[in-house]
Short mmCIF file of N, CA and C in Angstrom, two decimals:
data_model
loop_
_atom_site.label_atom_id
_atom_site.label_comp_id
_atom_site.label_asym_id
_atom_site.label_seq_id
_atom_site.Cartn_x
_atom_site.Cartn_y
_atom_site.Cartn_z
N MET A 283 -10.41 -7.51 -11.95
CA MET A 283 -9.21 -7.44 -12.75
C MET A 283 -8.05 -7.00 -11.87
N LYS A 284 -6.91 -7.61 -12.07
CA LYS A 284 -5.74 -7.28 -11.25
C LYS A 284 -5.15 -5.95 -11.66
N GLN A 285 -4.69 -5.22 -10.64
CA GLN A 285 -4.07 -3.92 -10.86
C GLN A 285 -2.63 -3.94 -10.39
N LYS A 286 -1.85 -3.11 -11.01
CA LYS A 286 -0.46 -2.90 -10.58
C LYS A 286 -0.37 -1.45 -10.11
N ILE A 287 -0.02 -1.27 -8.83
CA ILE A 287 0.06 0.05 -8.22
C ILE A 287 1.50 0.30 -7.80
N VAL A 288 2.04 1.45 -8.19
CA VAL A 288 3.39 1.84 -7.80
C VAL A 288 3.28 3.08 -6.93
N ILE A 289 3.83 3.00 -5.71
CA ILE A 289 3.80 4.11 -4.76
C ILE A 289 5.22 4.42 -4.34
N LYS A 290 5.60 5.69 -4.44
CA LYS A 290 6.93 6.11 -4.02
C LYS A 290 6.84 6.58 -2.56
N VAL A 291 7.62 5.95 -1.69
CA VAL A 291 7.58 6.23 -0.26
C VAL A 291 8.99 6.59 0.20
N GLU A 292 9.10 7.61 1.05
CA GLU A 292 10.40 7.98 1.60
C GLU A 292 10.78 6.98 2.68
N MET A 293 11.67 6.07 2.33
CA MET A 293 12.14 5.04 3.26
C MET A 293 13.66 5.14 3.33
N THR A 294 14.18 5.40 4.51
CA THR A 294 15.62 5.60 4.65
C THR A 294 16.33 4.40 5.25
N CYS A 295 15.61 3.53 5.92
CA CYS A 295 16.26 2.39 6.57
C CYS A 295 15.50 1.10 6.28
N ASP A 296 16.10 -0.02 6.66
CA ASP A 296 15.46 -1.32 6.44
C ASP A 296 14.22 -1.50 7.30
N LYS A 297 14.20 -0.88 8.47
CA LYS A 297 13.04 -0.98 9.34
C LYS A 297 11.82 -0.32 8.69
N CYS A 298 12.04 0.83 8.05
CA CYS A 298 10.95 1.51 7.35
C CYS A 298 10.46 0.66 6.17
N ARG A 299 11.38 0.02 5.47
CA ARG A 299 11.00 -0.81 4.33
C ARG A 299 10.17 -2.01 4.78
N SER A 300 10.60 -2.66 5.85
CA SER A 300 9.86 -3.82 6.33
C SER A 300 8.50 -3.40 6.89
N LYS A 301 8.43 -2.23 7.51
CA LYS A 301 7.15 -1.73 8.03
C LYS A 301 6.18 -1.44 6.88
N ALA A 302 6.69 -0.84 5.81
CA ALA A 302 5.85 -0.55 4.65
C ALA A 302 5.39 -1.83 3.97
N MET A 303 6.29 -2.79 3.84
CA MET A 303 5.93 -4.07 3.22
C MET A 303 4.87 -4.80 4.04
N ALA A 304 5.01 -4.79 5.36
CA ALA A 304 4.04 -5.47 6.23
C ALA A 304 2.68 -4.78 6.15
N LEU A 305 2.68 -3.46 6.10
CA LEU A 305 1.43 -2.70 6.02
C LEU A 305 0.69 -3.00 4.72
N VAL A 306 1.42 -3.02 3.62
CA VAL A 306 0.81 -3.27 2.31
C VAL A 306 0.36 -4.73 2.19
N ALA A 307 1.16 -5.65 2.72
CA ALA A 307 0.81 -7.07 2.63
C ALA A 307 -0.43 -7.41 3.45
N ALA A 308 -0.68 -6.65 4.51
CA ALA A 308 -1.86 -6.90 5.35
C ALA A 308 -3.14 -6.35 4.75
N THR A 309 -3.05 -5.58 3.69
CA THR A 309 -4.23 -5.00 3.05
C THR A 309 -5.01 -6.08 2.31
N VAL A 310 -6.31 -5.99 2.37
CA VAL A 310 -7.18 -6.98 1.73
C VAL A 310 -7.10 -6.84 0.22
N GLY A 311 -6.91 -7.96 -0.47
CA GLY A 311 -6.89 -7.97 -1.93
C GLY A 311 -5.50 -7.94 -2.54
N VAL A 312 -4.46 -7.80 -1.73
CA VAL A 312 -3.09 -7.72 -2.24
C VAL A 312 -2.58 -9.13 -2.51
N ASP A 313 -2.07 -9.35 -3.73
CA ASP A 313 -1.50 -10.65 -4.10
C ASP A 313 0.01 -10.68 -3.91
N SER A 314 0.71 -9.60 -4.31
CA SER A 314 2.15 -9.58 -4.16
C SER A 314 2.63 -8.15 -3.91
N VAL A 315 3.76 -8.06 -3.20
CA VAL A 315 4.37 -6.79 -2.87
C VAL A 315 5.85 -6.89 -3.19
N ALA A 316 6.40 -5.83 -3.77
CA ALA A 316 7.82 -5.82 -4.09
C ALA A 316 8.36 -4.40 -3.97
N LEU A 317 9.66 -4.30 -3.77
CA LEU A 317 10.33 -3.00 -3.75
C LEU A 317 11.01 -2.79 -5.08
N ALA A 318 10.97 -1.57 -5.57
CA ALA A 318 11.58 -1.25 -6.86
C ALA A 318 12.31 0.08 -6.74
N GLY A 319 13.01 0.44 -7.79
CA GLY A 319 13.75 1.69 -7.81
C GLY A 319 15.20 1.47 -7.43
N ASP A 320 16.01 2.50 -7.71
CA ASP A 320 17.44 2.40 -7.42
C ASP A 320 17.71 2.32 -5.92
N SER A 321 17.03 3.13 -5.14
CA SER A 321 17.26 3.14 -3.69
C SER A 321 16.17 2.38 -2.94
N LYS A 322 15.45 1.50 -3.64
CA LYS A 322 14.37 0.70 -3.06
C LYS A 322 13.34 1.58 -2.34
N ASP A 323 12.93 2.65 -3.02
CA ASP A 323 11.99 3.58 -2.42
C ASP A 323 10.60 3.51 -3.06
N GLN A 324 10.38 2.55 -3.93
CA GLN A 324 9.07 2.38 -4.56
C GLN A 324 8.49 1.03 -4.16
N VAL A 325 7.22 1.04 -3.79
CA VAL A 325 6.51 -0.17 -3.43
C VAL A 325 5.60 -0.54 -4.59
N VAL A 326 5.77 -1.73 -5.13
CA VAL A 326 4.95 -2.21 -6.25
C VAL A 326 3.96 -3.23 -5.69
N VAL A 327 2.68 -2.94 -5.85
CA VAL A 327 1.61 -3.77 -5.31
C VAL A 327 0.80 -4.34 -6.47
N VAL A 328 0.57 -5.64 -6.45
CA VAL A 328 -0.28 -6.29 -7.44
C VAL A 328 -1.42 -6.95 -6.67
N GLY A 329 -2.65 -6.62 -7.07
CA GLY A 329 -3.79 -7.19 -6.38
C GLY A 329 -5.09 -6.90 -7.09
N ASP A 330 -6.14 -7.43 -6.52
CA ASP A 330 -7.47 -7.29 -7.10
C ASP A 330 -8.35 -6.55 -6.10
N GLY A 331 -8.91 -5.42 -6.52
CA GLY A 331 -9.80 -4.65 -5.67
C GLY A 331 -9.10 -3.85 -4.59
N VAL A 332 -7.86 -3.45 -4.82
CA VAL A 332 -7.11 -2.66 -3.85
C VAL A 332 -7.36 -1.19 -4.11
N ASP A 333 -7.72 -0.43 -3.07
CA ASP A 333 -7.94 1.00 -3.20
C ASP A 333 -6.59 1.70 -3.07
N SER A 334 -6.11 2.29 -4.15
CA SER A 334 -4.78 2.88 -4.17
C SER A 334 -4.69 4.14 -3.31
N VAL A 335 -5.76 4.91 -3.25
CA VAL A 335 -5.75 6.15 -2.46
C VAL A 335 -5.69 5.83 -0.97
N LYS A 336 -6.49 4.86 -0.51
CA LYS A 336 -6.47 4.47 0.89
C LYS A 336 -5.12 3.87 1.27
N LEU A 337 -4.53 3.10 0.36
CA LEU A 337 -3.22 2.50 0.61
C LEU A 337 -2.15 3.58 0.72
N THR A 338 -2.22 4.59 -0.11
CA THR A 338 -1.25 5.69 -0.07
C THR A 338 -1.39 6.49 1.23
N THR A 339 -2.61 6.77 1.65
CA THR A 339 -2.80 7.52 2.89
C THR A 339 -2.36 6.71 4.10
N ALA A 340 -2.56 5.39 4.08
CA ALA A 340 -2.10 4.54 5.18
C ALA A 340 -0.58 4.54 5.26
N LEU A 341 0.09 4.52 4.10
CA LEU A 341 1.55 4.59 4.09
C LEU A 341 2.04 5.94 4.59
N ARG A 342 1.32 7.01 4.28
CA ARG A 342 1.69 8.34 4.76
C ARG A 342 1.60 8.40 6.28
N LYS A 343 0.56 7.82 6.83
CA LYS A 343 0.37 7.86 8.28
C LYS A 343 1.40 7.02 9.02
N LYS A 344 1.70 5.84 8.52
CA LYS A 344 2.54 4.90 9.26
C LYS A 344 4.03 5.00 8.94
N VAL A 345 4.39 5.32 7.70
CA VAL A 345 5.80 5.27 7.30
C VAL A 345 6.38 6.65 7.06
N GLY A 346 5.79 7.40 6.16
CA GLY A 346 6.32 8.71 5.81
C GLY A 346 5.64 9.22 4.56
N HIS A 347 6.25 10.24 3.95
CA HIS A 347 5.67 10.84 2.76
C HIS A 347 5.56 9.80 1.65
N ALA A 348 4.36 9.69 1.08
CA ALA A 348 4.10 8.73 0.01
C ALA A 348 3.42 9.43 -1.15
N GLN A 349 3.81 9.02 -2.36
CA GLN A 349 3.27 9.64 -3.57
C GLN A 349 2.85 8.52 -4.52
N LEU A 350 1.62 8.58 -4.99
CA LEU A 350 1.10 7.60 -5.93
C LEU A 350 1.69 7.88 -7.31
N VAL A 351 2.43 6.92 -7.85
CA VAL A 351 3.13 7.11 -9.12
C VAL A 351 2.34 6.55 -10.29
N GLN A 352 1.86 5.31 -10.16
CA GLN A 352 1.24 4.65 -11.31
C GLN A 352 0.17 3.67 -10.85
N VAL A 353 -0.94 3.64 -11.57
CA VAL A 353 -1.99 2.65 -11.37
C VAL A 353 -2.35 2.13 -12.75
N GLY A 354 -2.27 0.83 -12.93
CA GLY A 354 -2.59 0.25 -14.23
C GLY A 354 -2.92 -1.22 -14.12
N ASP A 355 -3.36 -1.79 -15.22
CA ASP A 355 -3.68 -3.20 -15.27
C ASP A 355 -2.40 -4.02 -15.41
N VAL A 356 -2.46 -5.25 -14.92
CA VAL A 356 -1.32 -6.16 -15.02
C VAL A 356 -1.29 -6.72 -16.44
N LYS A 357 -0.12 -6.68 -17.04
CA LYS A 357 0.02 -7.21 -18.40
C LYS A 357 0.11 -8.73 -18.35
N LYS A 358 -0.26 -9.36 -19.44
CA LYS A 358 -0.22 -10.82 -19.50
C LYS A 358 1.20 -11.34 -19.50
N GLU A 359 2.16 -10.57 -19.97
CA GLU A 359 3.56 -11.00 -19.99
C GLU A 359 4.07 -11.19 -18.57
N GLU A 360 3.65 -10.35 -17.64
CA GLU A 360 4.10 -10.48 -16.27
C GLU A 360 3.50 -11.72 -15.60
N GLU A 361 2.32 -12.14 -16.04
CA GLU A 361 1.71 -13.33 -15.49
C GLU A 361 2.40 -14.59 -16.00
N LYS A 362 3.01 -14.55 -17.18
CA LYS A 362 3.68 -15.71 -17.74
C LYS A 362 5.04 -15.95 -17.10
N LYS A 363 5.67 -14.93 -16.56
CA LYS A 363 7.01 -15.08 -15.98
C LYS A 363 7.05 -16.08 -14.83
N PRO A 364 6.09 -16.07 -13.89
CA PRO A 364 6.16 -17.08 -12.83
C PRO A 364 6.00 -18.50 -13.35
N ALA A 365 5.25 -18.70 -14.42
CA ALA A 365 5.10 -20.03 -14.99
C ALA A 365 6.43 -20.52 -15.58
N GLU A 366 7.18 -19.63 -16.19
CA GLU A 366 8.48 -20.00 -16.73
C GLU A 366 9.46 -20.30 -15.61
N ALA A 367 9.39 -19.56 -14.53
CA ALA A 367 10.28 -19.79 -13.40
C ALA A 367 9.96 -21.12 -12.73
N ALA A 368 8.69 -21.49 -12.70
CA ALA A 368 8.31 -22.75 -12.08
C ALA A 368 8.79 -23.93 -12.92
N ALA A 369 8.89 -23.75 -14.24
CA ALA A 369 9.37 -24.82 -15.09
C ALA A 369 10.86 -25.06 -14.92
N ALA A 370 11.59 -24.07 -14.44
CA ALA A 370 13.02 -24.20 -14.28
C ALA A 370 13.41 -24.84 -12.95
N VAL A 371 12.45 -25.16 -12.10
CA VAL A 371 12.74 -25.77 -10.81
C VAL A 371 13.17 -27.21 -11.02
N VAL A 372 14.28 -27.57 -10.38
CA VAL A 372 14.81 -28.93 -10.50
C VAL A 372 14.48 -29.67 -9.21
N GLU A 373 13.89 -30.83 -9.34
CA GLU A 373 13.56 -31.63 -8.17
C GLU A 373 14.63 -32.70 -7.99
N TYR A 374 15.06 -32.88 -6.78
CA TYR A 374 16.06 -33.89 -6.46
C TYR A 374 15.36 -35.08 -5.81
N ALA A 375 15.71 -36.27 -6.27
CA ALA A 375 15.13 -37.48 -5.72
C ALA A 375 15.94 -37.89 -4.50
N TYR A 376 15.25 -38.13 -3.40
CA TYR A 376 15.92 -38.57 -2.19
C TYR A 376 15.97 -40.10 -2.18
N PRO A 377 17.07 -40.67 -1.75
CA PRO A 377 17.16 -42.14 -1.73
C PRO A 377 16.24 -42.72 -0.66
N TRP A 378 15.73 -43.90 -0.94
CA TRP A 378 14.82 -44.55 -0.01
C TRP A 378 15.55 -45.27 1.10
N HIS A 379 16.83 -45.49 0.97
CA HIS A 379 17.58 -46.28 1.93
C HIS A 379 18.45 -45.42 2.85
N TYR A 380 17.92 -44.32 3.31
CA TYR A 380 18.69 -43.48 4.21
C TYR A 380 18.67 -44.09 5.61
N TYR A 381 19.68 -43.76 6.37
CA TYR A 381 19.84 -44.35 7.70
C TYR A 381 18.99 -43.60 8.71
N GLN A 382 18.25 -44.34 9.50
CA GLN A 382 17.46 -43.74 10.56
C GLN A 382 18.07 -44.14 11.90
N TYR A 383 18.16 -43.18 12.77
CA TYR A 383 18.64 -43.45 14.11
C TYR A 383 17.55 -44.17 14.90
N PRO A 384 17.94 -45.06 15.80
CA PRO A 384 16.91 -45.73 16.60
C PRO A 384 16.24 -44.73 17.53
N PRO A 385 15.02 -44.99 17.89
CA PRO A 385 14.33 -44.05 18.78
C PRO A 385 15.01 -44.00 20.14
N ALA A 386 15.05 -42.82 20.69
CA ALA A 386 15.68 -42.64 21.99
C ALA A 386 14.78 -43.25 23.06
N GLY A 387 15.32 -44.17 23.79
CA GLY A 387 14.55 -44.82 24.85
C GLY A 387 14.88 -44.21 26.20
N ALA A 388 14.03 -44.43 27.12
CA ALA A 388 14.25 -43.93 28.47
C ALA A 388 14.95 -45.04 29.26
N TYR A 389 16.20 -44.84 29.55
CA TYR A 389 16.96 -45.82 30.31
C TYR A 389 16.92 -45.41 31.78
N CYS A 390 16.20 -46.15 32.56
CA CYS A 390 16.11 -45.81 33.97
C CYS A 390 16.07 -47.10 34.79
N TYR A 391 16.48 -46.98 35.97
CA TYR A 391 16.49 -48.10 36.90
C TYR A 391 15.29 -47.93 37.80
N GLN A 392 14.43 -48.91 37.81
CA GLN A 392 13.22 -48.80 38.59
C GLN A 392 13.43 -49.52 39.92
N GLN A 393 13.19 -48.82 40.99
CA GLN A 393 13.35 -49.36 42.33
C GLN A 393 12.05 -50.05 42.73
N TYR A 394 12.14 -51.36 42.98
CA TYR A 394 10.95 -52.10 43.33
C TYR A 394 10.64 -52.01 44.82
N TYR A 395 11.67 -51.95 45.64
CA TYR A 395 11.45 -51.85 47.07
C TYR A 395 12.09 -50.57 47.56
N SER A 396 11.29 -49.73 48.11
CA SER A 396 11.84 -48.54 48.72
C SER A 396 11.06 -48.25 49.98
N PRO A 397 11.77 -48.13 51.09
CA PRO A 397 11.09 -47.81 52.34
C PRO A 397 10.48 -46.41 52.27
N PRO A 398 9.35 -46.19 52.91
CA PRO A 398 8.68 -44.90 52.78
C PRO A 398 9.44 -43.75 53.45
N ASP A 399 10.36 -44.02 54.36
CA ASP A 399 11.07 -42.95 55.04
C ASP A 399 12.37 -42.57 54.34
N THR A 400 12.73 -43.21 53.29
CA THR A 400 14.00 -43.01 52.63
C THR A 400 13.88 -41.93 51.56
N CYS A 401 14.85 -41.05 51.50
CA CYS A 401 14.89 -39.99 50.48
C CYS A 401 15.87 -40.40 49.40
N TRP A 402 15.49 -40.38 48.16
CA TRP A 402 16.34 -40.82 47.05
C TRP A 402 16.84 -39.65 46.24
N MET A 403 17.38 -38.65 46.81
CA MET A 403 17.90 -37.52 46.04
C MET A 403 19.31 -37.75 45.74
#
């Protein structure tokens, strides 16, 4: 069953945020990672079989102080949102008669007779 884990991490710069996101995304079983909160200091992890305690301790070691805020099951409403977003995608048809450039050929002059002692630089 998928879980939603919210971890509050002290992140002061964009480098810390990207480091935390990369660390969480590399964890086995993670489906999605997002930042939440007013100052983007909460990491929201959705996945199956993710150990929240190990993830929190890894964030403490690599990024900074981390506090486990919430662990719960994913609601079905959140699973329906991506399906609605996919329905709103508009596909554009490309015309079949677009212009193609001719292939670049190698234009060179081939010397048929060249004495062996001659330098052609």
